[in-house]
Amino acid sequence: MRVWDSLAPFLMLPSWVPGVAAGIASLHLIQKLLFPYFWADLRYLLKVLMYGLKVEIYRLRGKIVTVLDKFVKLAEEQPHKPFLIYEGKVHTYRDVDRRSNRVAQVFLHHGALKKGDTVALLMGNEPDFIHVWFGLAKLGCVVAFLNFNVRSRSLLHCLSSCEPKILIVGADLLGTLEEILPNLQKDISVWIMTKDSTFPSVHTLLDKMEAVSEDPVPINRRSANNLKSSVLYIFTSGTTGLPKAAVISHMQVLKGAAGLWAFGATAEDIIYITLPLYHSAASLLGIGGCIELGATCVLRKKFSASQFWNDCKKYNVTVIQYIGELCRYLCSQPVKDGEKNHKVRLAVGNGVRNDVWREFLDRFGAIKICEFYGATEGNICFMNHTGKIGSVGRTNYFYKLFFPFDLIKYDFQKDEPIRNKHGWCEKVNKGEAGLLISKVNAKNPFFGYAGNKRHTEKKLLSEVFKKGDLYFNTGDLMVQDHENFLYFWDRIGDTFRWKGENVATTEVSDVIVMLDFIQEANVYGVSVPDHEGKAGMASLILKQNKSLDLEQMYKQVVTYLPSYARPLFLRVQETMEMTGTFKQQKFRLVDEGFNPSTVTDPLYFLDNSKQAYVLLTKEVHERILSGQMKL
């Protein structure tokens, strides 16, 4: 009885307590039903705002801290921690810092480089890519990352658009250098990553690096006065034409480097990078992300589906980077025992299809897929922090306050945004595909492209919803569902994605019409079952009294186009259908695809195993669809 007496004060609670408890329980239930992602959204938004606030505080104090500054500090604080692991060899933070100092010392004494000068870098994935990049950054140079798949005419265009003082070429890309050397601007000094050279007037770097000090160069060479100043040029195909040099500022590098941290990676993680370093995903998100965390990176020369999980197990990898194609390649590998026996917990990237996403999780275990969206030169980014399959991210009222964007109606025939009778653009309803545009302002600037100002102007939309407003045109169609998840739908304009790269159709057609038997070429992308993106196809009109020379066609595309841009399919037509605005008609051609059972025109297929274009028969078509024919 005494026990009950002692508990009596607790049992006789005030009358309002049960009501409050019931209210809290009801609110919790309502939140779960109506706002199921509230807490996840809040955590993510607070993380983003905290990082932005930290950068802003540094700026207000007059102390600009760049990603390179963070790396140098880490080299002092954790000198013996592995920063890079490449082909089994460990490169510590101190090792990378000191070797990059040697690069800086060479060009301080031999290169006559001034702060702000541009240096172009044509190298594959290897530690010296990072050593050269960091060494030049320590001199305050703007480094232009060149896509090593780009050849001859396109590569010369890239060099002229970024106007480098120096071009540095990797030892395994001397063949590419040999192609462009006769036509290279004479005022560009060429350096190669070797100890000796057979090329006239070409400097060698490795021998000079051995002869100089590994002491740091004066810190004022790299110090940044403004987060908006340029630090990199990263080339993007954009929507039309040849590659364009997107201007990357210190601010964009900092934002990119925060990506892994925002998804939950830590200093204890080991990140596996197989994507090319000239790409922003590998350089900014991958290498920059490692520095932001103080983590370790395992770098591979080139992606290998057969060795991928072996490397992950060997090096205890916990975070991987991907593009959609990479995940599909892994799922296409023969099933092996122990495929879930690894330590990978996060996979960060973009472009994975829903079916591949599900198969990847079923087969390789409970890995959190961190899908994101962001153009290299863009001022908007979405991150799927909830793991919703198929989505590139989420938005809400508060996110749009800080990062304003809209999805607007688009006219596919005229290839331009739809404007109403008053001249304003109109927003799409939820569930409808619309062109993604993001507002350009002081907090979310668009830095544009190096070289031709017209390219920068073409990416901007003005007078969108009201007089004086300005938006960045992403060139991407997106869908926002009723739960505010965002989904990538398609690209607009004369471009498509294949093998994780943007392919500009005008660049491909320009290369094809150089042939003396081609009158006109209409290039477009077609869907191939069980493949990410769209494969290139060219509809051809032959010149009068000329015949199609398949041998010359193969030689032309292999010589002048990177592998991902070469048309896999050819279609020979009598006449080229045009739109009402006298543009090449692509929509019907895209719909008809490459099926020889329904297309009556002659069709051809780029058979890489035979190194030739071959007749696309019903049997070849069936082998492509079944996956027997490798694309």
XYZ file of N, CA and C in Angstrom, residues 68 71 83-84 86 89-105 107 121 123 126-138 143 168 193 205-206 209 277 287 299:
141
model
N 42.836 24.947 -51.883
C 44.289 24.753 -51.855
C 44.860 25.141 -50.494
N 44.296 22.335 -48.200
C 45.212 21.221 -48.443
C 46.575 21.484 -47.806
N 47.074 10.604 -48.785
C 46.147 11.462 -49.520
C 45.721 10.755 -50.808
N 46.706 10.215 -51.528
C 46.444 9.473 -52.769
C 47.030 8.073 -52.679
N 47.707 5.201 -55.571
C 47.642 4.993 -57.023
C 48.498 3.791 -57.389
N 50.760 2.417 -54.715
C 51.713 3.314 -54.063
C 50.983 4.410 -53.289
N 51.434 4.626 -52.070
C 50.810 5.638 -51.201
C 51.541 6.972 -51.338
N 50.767 8.036 -51.532
C 51.296 9.401 -51.567
C 50.645 10.155 -50.409
N 51.438 10.505 -49.402
C 50.890 11.185 -48.234
C 50.577 12.648 -48.560
N 49.886 13.291 -47.628
C 49.604 14.722 -47.796
C 50.912 15.497 -47.956
N 51.926 15.147 -47.178
C 53.223 15.838 -47.278
C 53.879 15.564 -48.632
N 53.810 14.290 -49.094
C 54.404 13.931 -50.387
C 53.832 14.787 -51.512
N 52.502 14.879 -51.559
C 51.831 15.622 -52.630
C 52.139 17.109 -52.508
N 52.174 17.615 -51.284
C 52.488 19.032 -51.072
C 53.896 19.351 -51.577
N 54.864 18.502 -51.235
C 56.251 18.773 -51.606
C 56.492 18.597 -53.106
N 55.870 17.574 -53.708
C 56.074 17.390 -55.159
C 55.387 18.520 -55.936
N 54.250 18.978 -55.467
C 53.605 20.117 -56.137
C 54.443 21.385 -55.954
N 55.165 21.479 -54.839
C 56.102 22.605 -54.648
C 57.192 22.581 -55.719
N 57.648 21.390 -56.061
C 58.691 21.260 -57.094
C 58.168 21.777 -58.449
N 56.905 21.432 -58.757
C 56.308 21.930 -60.003
C 56.279 23.451 -59.983
N 55.848 24.003 -58.863
C 55.773 25.462 -58.735
C 57.150 26.092 -58.877
N 58.167 25.473 -58.284
C 59.529 26.008 -58.350
C 60.058 26.007 -59.788
N 58.341 26.273 -62.626
C 57.734 27.325 -63.442
C 57.980 28.723 -62.873
N 46.279 21.856 -69.203
C 46.778 20.572 -68.719
C 46.106 19.437 -69.486
N 46.387 15.698 -69.479
C 46.936 14.519 -68.810
C 45.821 13.568 -68.417
N 46.519 10.298 -63.042
C 47.770 9.879 -62.414
C 48.113 10.918 -61.345
N 48.937 10.571 -60.371
C 49.275 11.531 -59.314
C 49.858 12.833 -59.842
N 50.647 12.774 -60.918
C 51.257 14.005 -61.431
C 50.233 14.989 -61.994
N 49.047 14.524 -62.369
C 47.975 15.456 -62.743
C 47.705 16.381 -61.570
N 47.587 15.797 -60.386
C 47.282 16.580 -59.179
C 48.495 17.415 -58.758
N 49.696 16.846 -58.870
C 50.914 17.602 -58.524
C 51.043 18.850 -59.396
N 50.826 18.689 -60.696
C 50.936 19.823 -61.621
C 49.819 20.834 -61.352
N 48.593 20.343 -61.183
C 47.447 21.209 -60.888
C 47.716 22.051 -59.641
N 48.104 21.402 -58.552
C 48.346 22.118 -57.291
C 49.558 23.042 -57.400
N 50.609 22.577 -58.096
C 51.810 23.395 -58.242
C 51.525 24.689 -58.980
N 50.748 24.605 -60.055
C 50.382 25.803 -60.815
C 49.462 26.706 -60.005
N 48.552 26.080 -59.236
C 47.651 26.865 -58.384
C 48.434 27.624 -57.319
N 49.545 27.058 -56.860
C 50.382 27.735 -55.864
C 51.071 28.967 -56.448
N 44.181 27.048 -64.184
C 44.509 25.785 -64.860
C 43.314 25.339 -65.693
N 50.846 21.722 -70.876
C 51.576 20.607 -70.267
C 50.886 19.307 -70.673
N 55.629 15.635 -69.741
C 55.982 14.965 -68.480
C 56.977 13.827 -68.732
N 59.683 18.304 -68.260
C 59.392 18.740 -66.897
C 60.013 17.851 -65.817
N 59.990 16.536 -66.011
C 60.438 15.629 -64.942
C 61.895 15.849 -64.539
N 62.117 18.970 -62.437
C 61.535 18.802 -61.096
C 62.535 18.158 -60.139
N 39.877 12.929 -64.317
C 40.119 14.112 -63.492
C 39.817 15.423 -64.210
N 38.479 14.943 -55.643
C 39.728 15.413 -55.028
C 39.442 16.559 -54.048
N 42.956 6.540 -56.440
C 42.810 7.006 -57.817
C 43.166 5.889 -58.785
